[in-house]
PDB file of C-alpha atoms in Angstrom:
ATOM      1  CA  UNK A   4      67.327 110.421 122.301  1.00 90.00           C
ATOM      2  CA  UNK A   5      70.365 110.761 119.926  1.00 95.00           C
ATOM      3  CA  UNK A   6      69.820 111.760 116.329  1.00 98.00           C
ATOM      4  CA  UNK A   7      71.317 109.644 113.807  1.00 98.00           C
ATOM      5  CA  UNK A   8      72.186 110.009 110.228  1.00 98.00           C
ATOM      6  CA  UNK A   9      73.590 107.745 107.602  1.00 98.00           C
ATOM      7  CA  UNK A  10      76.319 108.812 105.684  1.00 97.00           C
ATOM      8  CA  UNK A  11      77.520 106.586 102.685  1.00 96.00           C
ATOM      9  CA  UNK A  12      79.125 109.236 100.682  1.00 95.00           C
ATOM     10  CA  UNK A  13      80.409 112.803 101.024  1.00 94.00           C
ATOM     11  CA  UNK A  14      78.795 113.074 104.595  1.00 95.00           C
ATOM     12  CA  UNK A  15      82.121 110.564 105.410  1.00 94.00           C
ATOM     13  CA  UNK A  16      84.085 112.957 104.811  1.00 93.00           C
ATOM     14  CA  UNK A  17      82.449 116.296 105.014  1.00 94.00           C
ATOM     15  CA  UNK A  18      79.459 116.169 107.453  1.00 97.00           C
ATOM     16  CA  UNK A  19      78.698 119.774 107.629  1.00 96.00           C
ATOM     17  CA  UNK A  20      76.887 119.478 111.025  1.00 98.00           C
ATOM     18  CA  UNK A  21      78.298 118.308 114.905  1.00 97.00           C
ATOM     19  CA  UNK A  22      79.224 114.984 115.083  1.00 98.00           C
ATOM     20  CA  UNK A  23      78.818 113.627 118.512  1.00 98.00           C
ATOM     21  CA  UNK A  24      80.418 110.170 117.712  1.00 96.00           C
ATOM     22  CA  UNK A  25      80.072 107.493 114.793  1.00 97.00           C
ATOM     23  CA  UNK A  26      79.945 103.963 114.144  1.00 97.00           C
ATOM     24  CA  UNK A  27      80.363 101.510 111.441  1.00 98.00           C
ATOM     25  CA  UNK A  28      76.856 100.635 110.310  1.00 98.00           C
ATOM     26  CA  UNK A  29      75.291  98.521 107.496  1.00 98.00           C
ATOM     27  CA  UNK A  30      71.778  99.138 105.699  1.00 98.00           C
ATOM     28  CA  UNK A  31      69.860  96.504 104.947  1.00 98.00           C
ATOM     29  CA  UNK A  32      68.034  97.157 101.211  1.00 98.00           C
ATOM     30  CA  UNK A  33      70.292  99.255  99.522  1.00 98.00           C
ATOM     31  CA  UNK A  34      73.149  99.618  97.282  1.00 97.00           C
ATOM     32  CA  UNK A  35      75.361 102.512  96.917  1.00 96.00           C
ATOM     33  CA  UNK A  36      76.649 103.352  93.560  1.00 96.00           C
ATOM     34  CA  UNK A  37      76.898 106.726  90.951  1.00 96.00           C
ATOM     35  CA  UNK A  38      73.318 106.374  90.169  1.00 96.00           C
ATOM     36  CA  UNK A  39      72.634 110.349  90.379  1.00 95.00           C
ATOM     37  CA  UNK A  40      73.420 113.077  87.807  1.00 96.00           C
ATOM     38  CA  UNK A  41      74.876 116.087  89.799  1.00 94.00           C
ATOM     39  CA  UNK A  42      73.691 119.696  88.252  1.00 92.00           C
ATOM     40  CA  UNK A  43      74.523 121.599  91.347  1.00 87.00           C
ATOM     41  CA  UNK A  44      77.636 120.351  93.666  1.00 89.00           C
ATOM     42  CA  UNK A  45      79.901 118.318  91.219  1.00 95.00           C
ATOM     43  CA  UNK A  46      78.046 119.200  87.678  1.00 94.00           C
ATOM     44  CA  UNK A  47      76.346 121.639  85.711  1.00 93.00           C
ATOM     45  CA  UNK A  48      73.337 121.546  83.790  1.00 91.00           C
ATOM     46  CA  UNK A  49      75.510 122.159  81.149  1.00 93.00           C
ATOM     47  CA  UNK A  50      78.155 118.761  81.830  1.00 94.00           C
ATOM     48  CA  UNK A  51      76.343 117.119  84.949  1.00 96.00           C
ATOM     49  CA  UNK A  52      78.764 115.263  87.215  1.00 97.00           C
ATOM     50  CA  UNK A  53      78.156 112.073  89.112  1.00 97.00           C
ATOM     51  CA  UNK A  54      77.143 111.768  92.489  1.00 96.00           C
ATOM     52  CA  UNK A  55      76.577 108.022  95.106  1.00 96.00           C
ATOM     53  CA  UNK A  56      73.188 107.565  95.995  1.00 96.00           C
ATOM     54  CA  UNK A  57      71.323 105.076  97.202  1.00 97.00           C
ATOM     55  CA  UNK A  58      68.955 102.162  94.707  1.00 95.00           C
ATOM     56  CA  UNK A  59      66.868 100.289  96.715  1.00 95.00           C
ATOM     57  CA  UNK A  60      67.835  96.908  95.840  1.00 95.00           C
ATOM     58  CA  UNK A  61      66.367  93.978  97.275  1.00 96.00           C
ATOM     59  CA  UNK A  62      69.064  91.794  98.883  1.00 97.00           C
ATOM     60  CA  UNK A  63      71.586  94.431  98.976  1.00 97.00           C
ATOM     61  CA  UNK A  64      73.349  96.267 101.752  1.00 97.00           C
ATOM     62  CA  UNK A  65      75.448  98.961 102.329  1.00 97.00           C
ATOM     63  CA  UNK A  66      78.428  99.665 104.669  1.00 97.00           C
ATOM     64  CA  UNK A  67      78.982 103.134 106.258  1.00 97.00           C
ATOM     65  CA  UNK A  68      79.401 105.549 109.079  1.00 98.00           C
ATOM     66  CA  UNK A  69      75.898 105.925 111.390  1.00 98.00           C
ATOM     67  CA  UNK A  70      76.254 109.670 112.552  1.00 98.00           C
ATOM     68  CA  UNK A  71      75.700 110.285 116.232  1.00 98.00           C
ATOM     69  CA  UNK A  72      74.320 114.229 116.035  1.00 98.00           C
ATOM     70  CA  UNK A  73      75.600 116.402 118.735  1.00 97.00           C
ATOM     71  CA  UNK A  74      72.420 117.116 121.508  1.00 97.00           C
ATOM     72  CA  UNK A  75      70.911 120.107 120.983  1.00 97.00           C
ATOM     73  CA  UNK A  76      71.898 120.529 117.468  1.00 97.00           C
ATOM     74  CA  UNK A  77      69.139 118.153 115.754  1.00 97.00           C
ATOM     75  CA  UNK A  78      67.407 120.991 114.629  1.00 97.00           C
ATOM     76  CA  UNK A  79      70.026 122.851 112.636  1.00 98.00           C
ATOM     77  CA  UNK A  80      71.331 119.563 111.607  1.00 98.00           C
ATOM     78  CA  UNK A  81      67.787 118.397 109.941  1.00 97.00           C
ATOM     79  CA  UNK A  82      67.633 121.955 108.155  1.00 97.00           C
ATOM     80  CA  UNK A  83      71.022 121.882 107.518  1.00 97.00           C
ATOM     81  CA  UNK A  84      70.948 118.536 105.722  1.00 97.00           C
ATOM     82  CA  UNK A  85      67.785 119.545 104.361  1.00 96.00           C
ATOM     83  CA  UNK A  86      69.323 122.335 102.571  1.00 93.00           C
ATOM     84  CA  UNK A  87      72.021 120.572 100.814  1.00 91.00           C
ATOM     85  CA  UNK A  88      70.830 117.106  99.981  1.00 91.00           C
ATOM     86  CA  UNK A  89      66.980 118.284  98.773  1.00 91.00           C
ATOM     87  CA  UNK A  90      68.553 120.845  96.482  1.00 83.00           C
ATOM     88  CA  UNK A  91      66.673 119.316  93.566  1.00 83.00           C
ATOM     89  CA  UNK A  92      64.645 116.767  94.820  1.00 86.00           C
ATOM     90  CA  UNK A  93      66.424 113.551  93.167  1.00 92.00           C
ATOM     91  CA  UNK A  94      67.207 112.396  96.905  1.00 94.00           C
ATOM     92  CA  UNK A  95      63.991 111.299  99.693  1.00 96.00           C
ATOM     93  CA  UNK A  96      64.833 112.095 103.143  1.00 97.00           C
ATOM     94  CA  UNK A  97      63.789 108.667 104.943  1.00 98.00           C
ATOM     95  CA  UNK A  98      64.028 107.035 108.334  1.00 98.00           C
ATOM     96  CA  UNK A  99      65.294 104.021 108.131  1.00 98.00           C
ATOM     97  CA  UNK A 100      66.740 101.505 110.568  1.00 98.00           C
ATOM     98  CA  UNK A 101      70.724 100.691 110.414  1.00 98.00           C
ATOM     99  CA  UNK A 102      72.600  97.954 112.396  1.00 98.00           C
ATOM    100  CA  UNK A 103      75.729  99.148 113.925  1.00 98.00           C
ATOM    101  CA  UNK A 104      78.546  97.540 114.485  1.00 97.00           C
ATOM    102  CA  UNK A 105      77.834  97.067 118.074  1.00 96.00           C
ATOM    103  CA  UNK A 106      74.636  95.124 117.131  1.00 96.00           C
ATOM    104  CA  UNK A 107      72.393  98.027 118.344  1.00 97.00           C
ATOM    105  CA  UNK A 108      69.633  99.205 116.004  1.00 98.00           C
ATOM    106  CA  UNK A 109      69.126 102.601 115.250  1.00 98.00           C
ATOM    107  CA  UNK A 110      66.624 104.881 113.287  1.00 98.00           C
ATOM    108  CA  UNK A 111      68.739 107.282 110.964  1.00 98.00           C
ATOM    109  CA  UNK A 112      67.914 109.852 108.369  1.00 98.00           C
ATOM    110  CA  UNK A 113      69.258 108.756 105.083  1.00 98.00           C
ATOM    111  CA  UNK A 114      68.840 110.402 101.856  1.00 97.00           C
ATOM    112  CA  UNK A 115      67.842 107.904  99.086  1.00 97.00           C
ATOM    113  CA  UNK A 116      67.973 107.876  95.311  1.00 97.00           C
ATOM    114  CA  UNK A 117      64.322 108.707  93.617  1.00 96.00           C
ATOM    115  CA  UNK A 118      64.385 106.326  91.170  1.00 96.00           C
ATOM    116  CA  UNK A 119      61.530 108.343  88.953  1.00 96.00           C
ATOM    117  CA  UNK A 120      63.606 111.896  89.186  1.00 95.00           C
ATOM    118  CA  UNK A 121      65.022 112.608  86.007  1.00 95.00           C
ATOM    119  CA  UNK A 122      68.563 112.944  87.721  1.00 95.00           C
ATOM    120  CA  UNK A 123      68.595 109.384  88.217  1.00 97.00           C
ATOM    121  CA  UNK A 124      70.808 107.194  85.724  1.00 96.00           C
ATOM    122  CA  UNK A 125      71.263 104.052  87.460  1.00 95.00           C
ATOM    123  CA  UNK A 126      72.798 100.802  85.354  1.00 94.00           C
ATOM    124  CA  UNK A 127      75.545 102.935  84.241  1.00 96.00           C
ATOM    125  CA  UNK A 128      78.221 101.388  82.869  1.00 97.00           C
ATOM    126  CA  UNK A 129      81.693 102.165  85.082  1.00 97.00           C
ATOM    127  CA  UNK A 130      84.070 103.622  81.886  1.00 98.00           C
ATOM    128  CA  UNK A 131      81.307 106.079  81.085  1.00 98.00           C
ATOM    129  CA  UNK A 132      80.695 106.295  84.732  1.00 98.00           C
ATOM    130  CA  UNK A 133      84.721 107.647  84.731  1.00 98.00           C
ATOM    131  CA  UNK A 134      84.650 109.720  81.666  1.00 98.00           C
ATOM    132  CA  UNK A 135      81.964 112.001  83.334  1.00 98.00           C
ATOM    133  CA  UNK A 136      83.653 112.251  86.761  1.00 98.00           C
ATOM    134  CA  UNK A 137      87.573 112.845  85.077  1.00 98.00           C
ATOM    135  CA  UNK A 138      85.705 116.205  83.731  1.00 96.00           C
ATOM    136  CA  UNK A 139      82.601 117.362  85.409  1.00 97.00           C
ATOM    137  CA  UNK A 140      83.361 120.376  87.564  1.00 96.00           C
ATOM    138  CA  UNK A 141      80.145 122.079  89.936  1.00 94.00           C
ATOM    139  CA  UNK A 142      79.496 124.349  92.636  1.00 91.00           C
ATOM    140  CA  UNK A 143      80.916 122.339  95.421  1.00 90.00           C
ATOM    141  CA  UNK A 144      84.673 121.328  93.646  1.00 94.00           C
ATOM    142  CA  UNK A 145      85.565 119.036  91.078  1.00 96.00           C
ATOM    143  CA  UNK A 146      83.940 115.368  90.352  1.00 97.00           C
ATOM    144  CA  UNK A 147      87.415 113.881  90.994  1.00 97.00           C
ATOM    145  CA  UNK A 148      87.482 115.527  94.835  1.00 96.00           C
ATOM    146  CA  UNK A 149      83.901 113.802  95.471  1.00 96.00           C
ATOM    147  CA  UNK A 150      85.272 109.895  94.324  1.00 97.00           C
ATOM    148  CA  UNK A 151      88.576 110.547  95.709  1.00 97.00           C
ATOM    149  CA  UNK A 152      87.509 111.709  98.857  1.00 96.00           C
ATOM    150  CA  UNK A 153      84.926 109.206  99.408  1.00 96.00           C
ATOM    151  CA  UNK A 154      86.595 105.840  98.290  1.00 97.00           C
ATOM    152  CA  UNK A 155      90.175 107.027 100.458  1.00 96.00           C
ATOM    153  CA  UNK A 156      87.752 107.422 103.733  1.00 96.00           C
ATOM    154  CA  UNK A 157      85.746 104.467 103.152  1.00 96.00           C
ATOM    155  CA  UNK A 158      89.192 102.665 102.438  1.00 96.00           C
ATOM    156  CA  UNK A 159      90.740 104.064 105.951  1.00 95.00           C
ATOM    157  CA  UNK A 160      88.047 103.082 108.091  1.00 95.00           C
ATOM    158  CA  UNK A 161      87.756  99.645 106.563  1.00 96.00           C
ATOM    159  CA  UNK A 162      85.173  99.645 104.023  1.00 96.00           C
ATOM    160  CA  UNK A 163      86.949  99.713 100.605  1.00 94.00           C
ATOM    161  CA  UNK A 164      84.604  99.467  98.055  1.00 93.00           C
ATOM    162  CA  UNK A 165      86.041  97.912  94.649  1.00 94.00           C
ATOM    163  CA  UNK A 166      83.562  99.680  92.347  1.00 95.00           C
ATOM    164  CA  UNK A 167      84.850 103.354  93.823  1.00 96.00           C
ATOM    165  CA  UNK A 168      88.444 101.785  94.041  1.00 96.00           C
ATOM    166  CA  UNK A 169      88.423 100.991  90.216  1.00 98.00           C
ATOM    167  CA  UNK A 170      86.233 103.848  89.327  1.00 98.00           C
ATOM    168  CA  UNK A 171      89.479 106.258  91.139  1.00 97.00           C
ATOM    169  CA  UNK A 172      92.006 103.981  88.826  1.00 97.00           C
ATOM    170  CA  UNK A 173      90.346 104.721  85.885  1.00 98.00           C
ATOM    171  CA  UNK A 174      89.516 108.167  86.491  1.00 98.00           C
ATOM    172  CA  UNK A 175      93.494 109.148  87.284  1.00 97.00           C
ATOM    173  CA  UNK A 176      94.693 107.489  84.108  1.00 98.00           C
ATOM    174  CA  UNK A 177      91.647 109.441  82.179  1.00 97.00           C
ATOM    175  CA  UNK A 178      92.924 112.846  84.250  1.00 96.00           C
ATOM    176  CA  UNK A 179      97.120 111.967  83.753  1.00 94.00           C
TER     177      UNK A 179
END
């Protein structure tokens, strides 16, 4: 049975683990958005960057790429994943069910937004939202990489989202 795992954010771009195939997918329930402080990959503790996560919002759904795990690799992958998006708890590794594109159902592991963790700071308002990614620097690159990254590969396979595309405006006049 093939593994699958949601990616709404930098696992777009940067997976980190072999990707058998991968299909446009919505989830039903959730909203992405810069709802997480980052103190380890694109912030300090000193300046904390911004990260996407996603806020269970009733009503809501969100658009991205359902992650077909290479066989044999589901292990590595789970640890792997494990390793990098539990770093500090503010993310819960859930199962949840995502509709491809294809109109198949499928179980994937998707990290969501704890909205109790003190690293959450959903509500934000989008210019403050910019004036922490233009600086915030962390272990993984700069704040800018992350949004750039993310809202050019959501753009290119069809998913532009307006919030990231304004947020990357704003953040290259702030950075000019």
């Amino acid at each position: 049975m093939t593994m699958w795992v949601f990616g709404y954010g930098s696992l777009l771009w940067n997976p980190g683990f072999p990707v058998a195939g991968s299909e446009i997918a919505t989830l039903p329930g959730y909203a992405r958005s810069f709802c997480m402080s980052s103190i380890h990959h694109r912030g300090s503790e000193e300046v904390p960057g911004l990260v996407l996560a996603l806020d269970e919002v009733q009503g809501a759904q969100c658009q991205g790429l359902a992650l077909a795990v290479a066989s044999g690799a589901e292990d590595q992958t789970l640890d792997y994943l494990r390793e990098r998006e539990l770093i500090s708890s503010a993310y819960l590794e859930r199962n949840l069910a995502v509709q491809l594109a294809s109109g198949q159902e499928v179980m994937a592991v998707t990290y969501v937004i704890d909205p109790h963790h003190e690293q959450y700071c959903g509500g934000m308002a989008l210019e403050k939202q910019a004036q922490i990614i233009a600086t915030a620097v962390g272990g993984r690159g700069p704040n800018t990489e992350y949004l750039y990254n993310t809202a050019e590969h959501l753009s290119e396979i069809g998913l532009g989202d307006a919030e990231l595309e304004w947020l990357m405006g704003r953040v290259r006049q702030i950075t000019a």
